[in-house]
Structures are given as structure tokens and as C-alpha cells.
mmCIF file of C-alpha atoms and ligand atoms in Angstrom:
data_model
loop_
_atom_site.group_PDB
_atom_site.id
_atom_site.type_symbol
_atom_site.label_atom_id
_atom_site.label_comp_id
_atom_site.label_asym_id
_atom_site.label_seq_id
_atom_site.Cartn_x
_atom_site.Cartn_y
_atom_site.Cartn_z
ATOM 1 C CA UNK A 1 145.563 -196.217 -106.911
ATOM 2 C CA UNK A 2 144.516 -194.703 -103.637
ATOM 3 C CA UNK A 3 146.880 -197.026 -101.743
ATOM 4 C CA UNK A 4 149.785 -195.454 -103.651
ATOM 5 C CA UNK A 5 148.455 -191.933 -103.022
ATOM 6 C CA UNK A 6 148.092 -192.676 -99.263
ATOM 7 C CA UNK A 7 151.620 -193.908 -99.187
ATOM 8 C CA UNK A 8 153.058 -190.852 -100.828
ATOM 9 C CA UNK A 9 151.301 -188.596 -98.299
ATOM 10 C CA UNK A 10 152.348 -190.824 -95.413
ATOM 11 C CA UNK A 11 155.954 -190.616 -96.458
ATOM 12 C CA UNK A 12 155.826 -186.841 -96.797
ATOM 13 C CA UNK A 13 154.310 -186.503 -93.301
ATOM 14 C CA UNK A 14 157.038 -188.756 -91.745
ATOM 15 C CA UNK A 15 159.814 -186.934 -93.582
ATOM 16 C CA UNK A 16 158.505 -183.552 -92.381
ATOM 17 C CA UNK A 17 159.182 -184.728 -88.795
ATOM 18 C CA UNK A 18 156.224 -182.957 -87.234
ATOM 19 C CA UNK A 19 156.365 -179.810 -89.251
ATOM 20 C CA UNK A 20 153.042 -180.549 -90.988
ATOM 21 C CA UNK A 21 149.770 -178.656 -90.734
ATOM 22 C CA UNK A 22 146.303 -179.890 -91.709
ATOM 23 C CA UNK A 23 143.896 -177.302 -93.111
ATOM 24 C CA UNK A 24 140.245 -178.374 -93.090
ATOM 25 C CA UNK A 25 136.994 -177.001 -94.469
ATOM 26 C CA UNK A 26 133.384 -178.023 -94.606
ATOM 27 C CA UNK A 27 134.082 -181.018 -96.772
ATOM 28 C CA UNK A 28 135.533 -182.942 -93.927
ATOM 29 C CA UNK A 29 132.334 -182.633 -91.910
ATOM 30 C CA UNK A 30 129.740 -183.475 -94.552
ATOM 31 C CA UNK A 31 130.372 -187.102 -93.698
ATOM 32 C CA UNK A 32 129.252 -186.252 -90.152
ATOM 33 C CA UNK A 33 125.970 -184.968 -91.484
ATOM 34 C CA UNK A 34 126.787 -181.245 -91.343
ATOM 35 C CA UNK A 35 125.811 -179.600 -94.636
ATOM 36 C CA UNK A 36 128.458 -177.693 -96.547
ATOM 37 C CA UNK A 37 126.868 -174.289 -96.182
ATOM 38 C CA UNK A 38 128.239 -173.161 -99.549
ATOM 39 C CA UNK A 39 128.002 -176.371 -101.484
ATOM 40 C CA UNK A 40 125.221 -177.360 -103.915
ATOM 41 C CA UNK A 41 123.064 -178.972 -101.167
ATOM 42 C CA UNK A 42 124.115 -176.147 -98.858
ATOM 43 C CA UNK A 43 122.087 -174.058 -96.478
ATOM 44 C CA UNK A 44 122.616 -170.878 -98.475
ATOM 45 C CA UNK A 45 120.309 -172.295 -101.094
ATOM 46 C CA UNK A 46 117.476 -172.540 -98.519
ATOM 47 C CA UNK A 47 118.093 -169.327 -96.624
ATOM 48 C CA UNK A 48 119.749 -166.135 -97.553
ATOM 49 C CA UNK A 49 123.276 -165.528 -96.417
ATOM 50 C CA UNK A 50 122.017 -161.982 -95.598
ATOM 51 C CA UNK A 51 120.675 -163.302 -92.282
ATOM 52 C CA UNK A 52 124.080 -164.532 -91.132
ATOM 53 C CA UNK A 53 125.667 -161.141 -91.328
ATOM 54 C CA UNK A 54 126.835 -159.052 -88.419
ATOM 55 C CA UNK A 55 124.662 -156.247 -89.613
ATOM 56 C CA UNK A 56 121.493 -158.397 -89.479
ATOM 57 C CA UNK A 57 122.453 -159.747 -86.079
ATOM 58 C CA UNK A 58 122.876 -156.211 -84.567
ATOM 59 C CA UNK A 59 119.641 -155.036 -86.173
ATOM 60 C CA UNK A 60 117.546 -158.078 -85.342
ATOM 61 C CA UNK A 61 119.190 -160.054 -82.514
ATOM 62 C CA UNK A 62 116.025 -161.977 -81.607
ATOM 63 C CA UNK A 63 115.365 -163.213 -85.128
ATOM 64 C CA UNK A 64 119.055 -164.049 -85.609
ATOM 65 C CA UNK A 65 119.081 -166.064 -82.364
ATOM 66 C CA UNK A 66 115.910 -167.830 -83.410
ATOM 67 C CA UNK A 67 117.559 -168.920 -86.673
ATOM 68 C CA UNK A 68 120.715 -170.015 -84.848
ATOM 69 C CA UNK A 69 118.822 -172.151 -82.350
ATOM 70 C CA UNK A 70 116.460 -173.640 -84.954
ATOM 71 C CA UNK A 71 118.751 -174.220 -87.992
ATOM 72 C CA UNK A 72 122.405 -174.337 -86.815
ATOM 73 C CA UNK A 73 122.690 -175.349 -83.201
ATOM 74 C CA UNK A 74 120.839 -178.699 -83.091
ATOM 75 C CA UNK A 75 122.730 -180.119 -86.083
ATOM 76 C CA UNK A 76 126.127 -178.979 -84.740
ATOM 77 C CA UNK A 77 125.471 -180.066 -81.245
ATOM 78 C CA UNK A 78 124.432 -183.582 -82.202
ATOM 79 C CA UNK A 79 127.210 -184.182 -84.839
ATOM 80 C CA UNK A 80 129.840 -186.829 -84.255
ATOM 81 C CA UNK A 81 133.353 -186.926 -85.618
ATOM 82 C CA UNK A 82 133.929 -189.258 -88.601
ATOM 83 C CA UNK A 83 137.006 -191.421 -89.482
ATOM 84 C CA UNK A 84 138.690 -188.392 -91.131
ATOM 85 C CA UNK A 85 138.676 -186.354 -87.903
ATOM 86 C CA UNK A 86 139.973 -189.370 -85.954
ATOM 87 C CA UNK A 87 142.728 -190.002 -88.514
ATOM 88 C CA UNK A 88 143.967 -186.420 -88.110
ATOM 89 C CA UNK A 89 143.887 -186.672 -84.320
ATOM 90 C CA UNK A 90 145.936 -189.857 -84.564
ATOM 91 C CA UNK A 91 148.497 -188.179 -86.857
ATOM 92 C CA UNK A 92 148.864 -185.482 -84.179
ATOM 93 C CA UNK A 93 149.220 -188.046 -81.400
ATOM 94 C CA UNK A 94 151.939 -189.765 -83.465
ATOM 95 C CA UNK A 95 153.893 -186.488 -83.504
ATOM 96 C CA UNK A 96 153.444 -185.925 -87.167
ATOM 97 C CA UNK A 97 150.880 -183.098 -87.230
ATOM 98 C CA UNK A 98 151.701 -179.858 -85.475
ATOM 99 C CA UNK A 99 148.250 -178.348 -85.636
ATOM 100 C CA UNK A 100 144.881 -178.324 -87.393
ATOM 101 C CA UNK A 101 143.762 -175.104 -88.913
ATOM 102 C CA UNK A 102 140.064 -175.143 -89.590
ATOM 103 C CA UNK A 103 137.399 -173.096 -91.208
ATOM 104 C CA UNK A 104 134.767 -175.181 -89.472
ATOM 105 C CA UNK A 105 132.920 -174.172 -86.392
ATOM 106 C CA UNK A 106 131.661 -177.653 -85.412
ATOM 107 C CA UNK A 107 134.374 -178.609 -82.867
ATOM 108 C CA UNK A 108 134.556 -182.117 -84.386
ATOM 109 C CA UNK A 109 138.347 -182.064 -84.396
ATOM 110 C CA UNK A 110 138.358 -181.564 -80.621
ATOM 111 C CA UNK A 111 135.693 -184.188 -80.155
ATOM 112 C CA UNK A 112 137.976 -186.599 -82.145
ATOM 113 C CA UNK A 113 140.857 -185.886 -79.823
ATOM 114 C CA UNK A 114 142.839 -183.231 -81.731
ATOM 115 C CA UNK A 115 144.716 -181.045 -79.197
ATOM 116 C CA UNK A 116 145.943 -178.041 -81.137
ATOM 117 C CA UNK A 117 142.999 -176.750 -83.191
ATOM 118 C CA UNK A 118 143.050 -173.248 -84.620
ATOM 119 C CA UNK A 119 139.472 -172.154 -85.450
ATOM 120 C CA UNK A 120 139.533 -169.347 -87.963
ATOM 121 C CA UNK A 121 135.774 -168.951 -88.083
ATOM 122 C CA UNK A 122 135.026 -169.363 -84.400
ATOM 123 C CA UNK A 123 133.052 -172.116 -82.690
ATOM 124 C CA UNK A 124 129.334 -172.939 -82.423
ATOM 125 C CA UNK A 125 129.339 -173.891 -78.761
ATOM 126 C CA UNK A 126 130.232 -170.581 -77.160
ATOM 127 C CA UNK A 127 128.811 -167.102 -76.928
ATOM 128 C CA UNK A 128 130.814 -163.916 -77.077
ATOM 129 C CA UNK A 129 130.169 -160.288 -76.160
ATOM 130 C CA UNK A 130 131.249 -157.992 -78.975
ATOM 131 C CA UNK A 131 131.569 -155.160 -76.471
ATOM 132 C CA UNK A 132 133.587 -156.464 -73.508
ATOM 133 C CA UNK A 133 134.952 -159.755 -74.840
ATOM 134 C CA UNK A 134 133.008 -161.917 -72.336
ATOM 135 C CA UNK A 135 132.880 -165.634 -73.429
ATOM 136 C CA UNK A 136 130.922 -168.568 -72.104
ATOM 137 C CA UNK A 137 129.521 -171.924 -73.147
ATOM 138 C CA UNK A 138 126.433 -171.396 -75.184
ATOM 139 C CA UNK A 139 124.242 -174.198 -73.900
ATOM 140 C CA UNK A 140 122.413 -172.322 -71.074
ATOM 141 C CA UNK A 141 121.885 -169.290 -73.290
ATOM 142 C CA UNK A 142 120.288 -171.492 -75.927
ATOM 143 C CA UNK A 143 117.901 -172.894 -73.264
ATOM 144 C CA UNK A 144 117.180 -169.374 -72.027
ATOM 145 C CA UNK A 145 116.389 -168.212 -75.562
ATOM 146 C CA UNK A 146 114.082 -171.197 -76.177
ATOM 147 C CA UNK A 147 112.121 -170.019 -73.139
ATOM 148 C CA UNK A 148 112.110 -166.282 -73.668
ATOM 149 C CA UNK A 149 112.623 -165.858 -77.473
ATOM 150 C CA UNK A 150 114.742 -162.849 -76.522
ATOM 151 C CA UNK A 151 118.387 -162.644 -77.401
ATOM 152 C CA UNK A 152 120.508 -163.188 -74.246
ATOM 153 C CA UNK A 153 122.415 -160.284 -72.669
ATOM 154 C CA UNK A 154 126.033 -160.105 -71.483
ATOM 155 C CA UNK A 155 126.186 -160.613 -67.639
ATOM 156 C CA UNK A 156 129.092 -158.107 -67.528
ATOM 157 C CA UNK A 157 127.972 -155.156 -69.605
ATOM 158 C CA UNK A 158 124.396 -155.824 -70.751
ATOM 159 C CA UNK A 159 125.211 -155.854 -74.520
ATOM 160 C CA UNK A 160 123.587 -158.521 -76.620
ATOM 161 C CA UNK A 161 125.448 -161.881 -76.706
ATOM 162 C CA UNK A 162 126.286 -163.440 -80.017
ATOM 163 C CA UNK A 163 127.237 -167.058 -80.844
ATOM 164 C CA UNK A 164 131.035 -167.192 -81.169
ATOM 165 C CA UNK A 165 130.833 -167.997 -84.833
ATOM 166 C CA UNK A 166 132.258 -165.507 -87.339
ATOM 167 C CA UNK A 167 129.378 -164.091 -89.266
ATOM 168 C CA UNK A 168 129.687 -162.475 -92.738
ATOM 169 C CA UNK A 169 130.938 -158.999 -92.398
ATOM 170 C CA UNK A 170 132.885 -159.762 -89.214
ATOM 171 C CA UNK A 171 136.641 -159.914 -88.774
ATOM 172 C CA UNK A 172 138.345 -163.210 -88.172
ATOM 173 C CA UNK A 173 139.710 -163.640 -84.691
ATOM 174 C CA UNK A 174 143.132 -161.954 -84.561
ATOM 175 C CA UNK A 175 145.039 -164.382 -82.289
ATOM 176 C CA UNK A 176 144.007 -167.408 -84.296
ATOM 177 C CA UNK A 177 144.844 -165.729 -87.609
ATOM 178 C CA UNK A 178 148.273 -164.789 -86.322
ATOM 179 C CA UNK A 179 148.964 -168.338 -85.118
ATOM 180 C CA UNK A 180 147.845 -169.799 -88.369
ATOM 181 C CA UNK A 181 150.089 -167.488 -90.376
ATOM 182 C CA UNK A 182 153.055 -168.310 -88.216
ATOM 183 C CA UNK A 183 152.453 -172.023 -88.862
ATOM 184 C CA UNK A 184 152.027 -171.362 -92.593
ATOM 185 C CA UNK A 185 155.507 -169.797 -92.545
ATOM 186 C CA UNK A 186 157.203 -172.619 -90.673
ATOM 187 C CA UNK A 187 155.536 -175.818 -91.862
ATOM 188 C CA UNK A 188 157.008 -178.163 -94.458
ATOM 189 C CA UNK A 189 153.835 -179.960 -95.444
ATOM 190 C CA UNK A 190 150.287 -178.655 -95.638
ATOM 191 C CA UNK A 191 147.508 -181.185 -96.031
ATOM 192 C CA UNK A 192 144.243 -179.607 -97.221
ATOM 193 C CA UNK A 193 141.158 -181.725 -96.386
ATOM 194 C CA UNK A 194 137.649 -180.812 -97.545
ATOM 195 C CA UNK A 195 138.154 -177.229 -98.622
ATOM 196 C CA UNK A 196 137.925 -175.778 -102.066
ATOM 197 C CA UNK A 197 140.056 -172.894 -100.824
ATOM 198 C CA UNK A 198 137.812 -170.059 -101.978
ATOM 199 C CA UNK A 199 137.065 -168.351 -98.705
ATOM 200 C CA UNK A 200 139.539 -165.621 -97.741
ATOM 201 C CA UNK A 201 141.513 -164.784 -95.666
ATOM 202 C CA UNK A 202 141.465 -168.446 -94.456
ATOM 203 C CA UNK A 203 142.553 -169.764 -97.881
ATOM 204 C CA UNK A 204 145.731 -167.625 -97.651
ATOM 205 C CA UNK A 205 147.185 -170.081 -95.188
ATOM 206 C CA UNK A 206 147.989 -172.909 -97.658
ATOM 207 C CA UNK A 207 148.934 -170.279 -100.245
ATOM 208 C CA UNK A 208 151.638 -168.808 -97.934
ATOM 209 C CA UNK A 209 152.857 -172.230 -96.983
ATOM 210 C CA UNK A 210 153.567 -173.155 -100.605
ATOM 211 C CA UNK A 211 155.206 -169.803 -101.305
ATOM 212 C CA UNK A 212 157.533 -170.604 -98.331
ATOM 213 C CA UNK A 213 158.414 -174.003 -99.863
ATOM 214 C CA UNK A 214 156.013 -176.364 -98.050
ATOM 215 C CA UNK A 215 154.650 -179.299 -100.012
ATOM 216 C CA UNK A 216 150.951 -179.126 -100.603
ATOM 217 C CA UNK A 217 148.595 -182.213 -100.642
ATOM 218 C CA UNK A 218 144.893 -181.922 -101.233
ATOM 219 C CA UNK A 219 142.126 -184.316 -100.358
ATOM 220 C CA UNK A 220 138.917 -182.929 -101.700
ATOM 221 C CA UNK A 221 136.024 -184.298 -103.780
ATOM 222 C CA UNK A 222 135.804 -181.224 -106.075
ATOM 223 C CA UNK A 223 138.595 -179.186 -107.750
ATOM 224 C CA UNK A 224 140.200 -176.487 -105.641
ATOM 225 C CA UNK A 225 141.901 -173.266 -106.501
ATOM 226 C CA UNK A 226 145.315 -174.592 -105.648
ATOM 227 C CA UNK A 227 145.171 -178.014 -107.390
ATOM 228 C CA UNK A 228 147.858 -177.071 -109.860
ATOM 229 C CA UNK A 229 150.301 -176.246 -107.070
ATOM 230 C CA UNK A 230 149.799 -179.514 -105.225
ATOM 231 C CA UNK A 231 152.227 -182.456 -105.175
ATOM 232 C CA UNK A 232 149.130 -184.664 -105.201
ATOM 233 C CA UNK A 233 145.427 -184.135 -105.396
ATOM 234 C CA UNK A 234 143.206 -186.929 -104.136
ATOM 235 C CA UNK A 235 139.554 -186.950 -105.131
ATOM 236 C CA UNK A 236 138.229 -189.298 -102.505
ATOM 237 C CA UNK A 237 136.119 -189.030 -99.397
ATOM 238 C CA UNK A 238 138.404 -187.997 -96.489
ATOM 239 C CA UNK A 239 136.721 -190.439 -94.178
ATOM 240 C CA UNK A 240 137.739 -193.275 -96.517
ATOM 241 C CA UNK A 241 141.154 -191.950 -97.560
ATOM 242 C CA UNK A 242 142.709 -190.598 -94.422
ATOM 243 C CA UNK A 243 142.559 -193.798 -92.321
ATOM 244 C CA UNK A 244 144.682 -195.457 -95.085
ATOM 245 C CA UNK A 245 147.263 -192.690 -94.701
ATOM 246 C CA UNK A 246 147.439 -193.440 -90.967
ATOM 247 C CA UNK A 247 147.986 -197.202 -91.787
ATOM 248 C CA UNK A 248 150.833 -196.372 -94.048
ATOM 249 C CA UNK A 249 152.379 -194.000 -91.515
ATOM 250 C CA UNK A 250 152.304 -196.802 -88.894
ATOM 251 C CA UNK A 251 153.997 -199.227 -91.408
ATOM 252 C CA UNK A 252 156.717 -196.701 -92.135
ATOM 253 C CA UNK A 253 157.242 -196.056 -88.432
ATOM 254 C CA UNK A 254 157.145 -199.817 -87.861
ATOM 255 C CA UNK A 255 154.393 -199.445 -85.327
ATOM 256 C CA UNK A 256 152.767 -202.601 -86.638
HETATM 257 ZN ZN1 ZN B 1 129.855 -157.603 -72.373
#
């Protein structure tokens, strides 16, 4: 059954001639040991989402940094891409995937070799200043915090630095959102992997794409909000399924 499904998706990707976009969510990274923060085993069942709001961060930056360095950073920094991430990177290298649009902050697409990654919810490995826009790699600020237990300050303007992850109550980065919407308008295939498509505005991306006539394919363990609009819904682990799509693509392209 899954061989047939993989072939259907492979054909659609080849026929779209590079006008395909992959949209990923937490589900693709659970196989890399990163908890789906919203899922049944998710972090939000252990800690309150209240503490990952912008409001809480601004009110209690030291406590917020403590939680980030204790609960988020080590898991994300040590995570490795899984076969699903590598398969997507390979599809891009073969010229079939134009970009990956992700809700994840774990940078595993880049670690797997994907070149064009649009991160709608920011990234875990950088800091940003909300006042002057300063950005930097987070590593040294994490070490600094471990020593001082005081939230690091912006070297430019002195305002408190925040991990470059979009917290609840915060806007999504404008440039990334704009780029993602443009792709949603122009792509012919959108492949959703590991997202149940309930978090807005990110979930608008596949919605716009199908309104503009793109074909939708979904690889997700649980039902999603757009299942009824999809050409095909695959209820399999992405790390098992996507490599078979790559195999079929290579057969179609006579690469093997
Ligand atoms: Zn600043």
C-alpha cells in the first residue's frame, strides 16, 4: 500500500517540475527525539504554556532564560536529523523541492542539508534583541547565563536578549511569512509532513496553496484539518515513508 502511495507522490513531485513546497511541523522531528510540544506527550502537559509567552519573558526574563536553558536548549542542540529530513533535502538537491516552510525551530532541515528553509516560528540557536534587531548565535549567551543566572543584555542597546524563537503572543517574522505566502501562491504541489495544521497563521500556507490550485499531499500520523482536501493522506511515520518517495523519484528520473 505505502509503495503505491509513495509512487503517487513521487510522480506529482516530478510533474510539478520544481514547483513544490514542503510544509513541516513538529511531527517530523519527534523521530529525532524532540517532543511535539502540543501533542499528548508534549511539554505543555508538564509545564504551562503561560511561561512561553512574550509577556512572561518581559516580566521575568531570568526565569524565562532558566527554563529555556534547562528544558529547551539541550534537547534541541543535541538533536540529529532523521531520514525524513534527509529525504526532503535530497528532493531539493534533485531540483524537485523549491523550499521547506517549517513551523519547527530545531534547525534539523539545515542540519540535513536543506538550503532554502523558511522558519515561521524562528530558530532555537540564535538570540535577538526586540528593541534594535541585533541577532547572534545563542551558544555563548547560554554559557553566560549558566554562569550568572541573569538574562543576557544586547551589546548594542542594553535591552534584554531573547532566544530567536517565536513565543506565544509574539508576531511571526514578517519577511519569512511574506516569502512563504509567495510560495503558497506559486507552487503546484504542497507536501505537508508532520503537522496537524491547527496553528495559525502558519497553517494558512497550505490552505492558500490549495485555493490557488496546488495539489495537497499529507504525511501525518494523526488526522489533520485539511485531510478532506488532500489528493492523498498517508498515515505513516515520515522517516519510514519519505525515503521510499525519494526511491521512486529516482526510478522515474532514471537515476538508478
Ligand atoms: Zn538591542
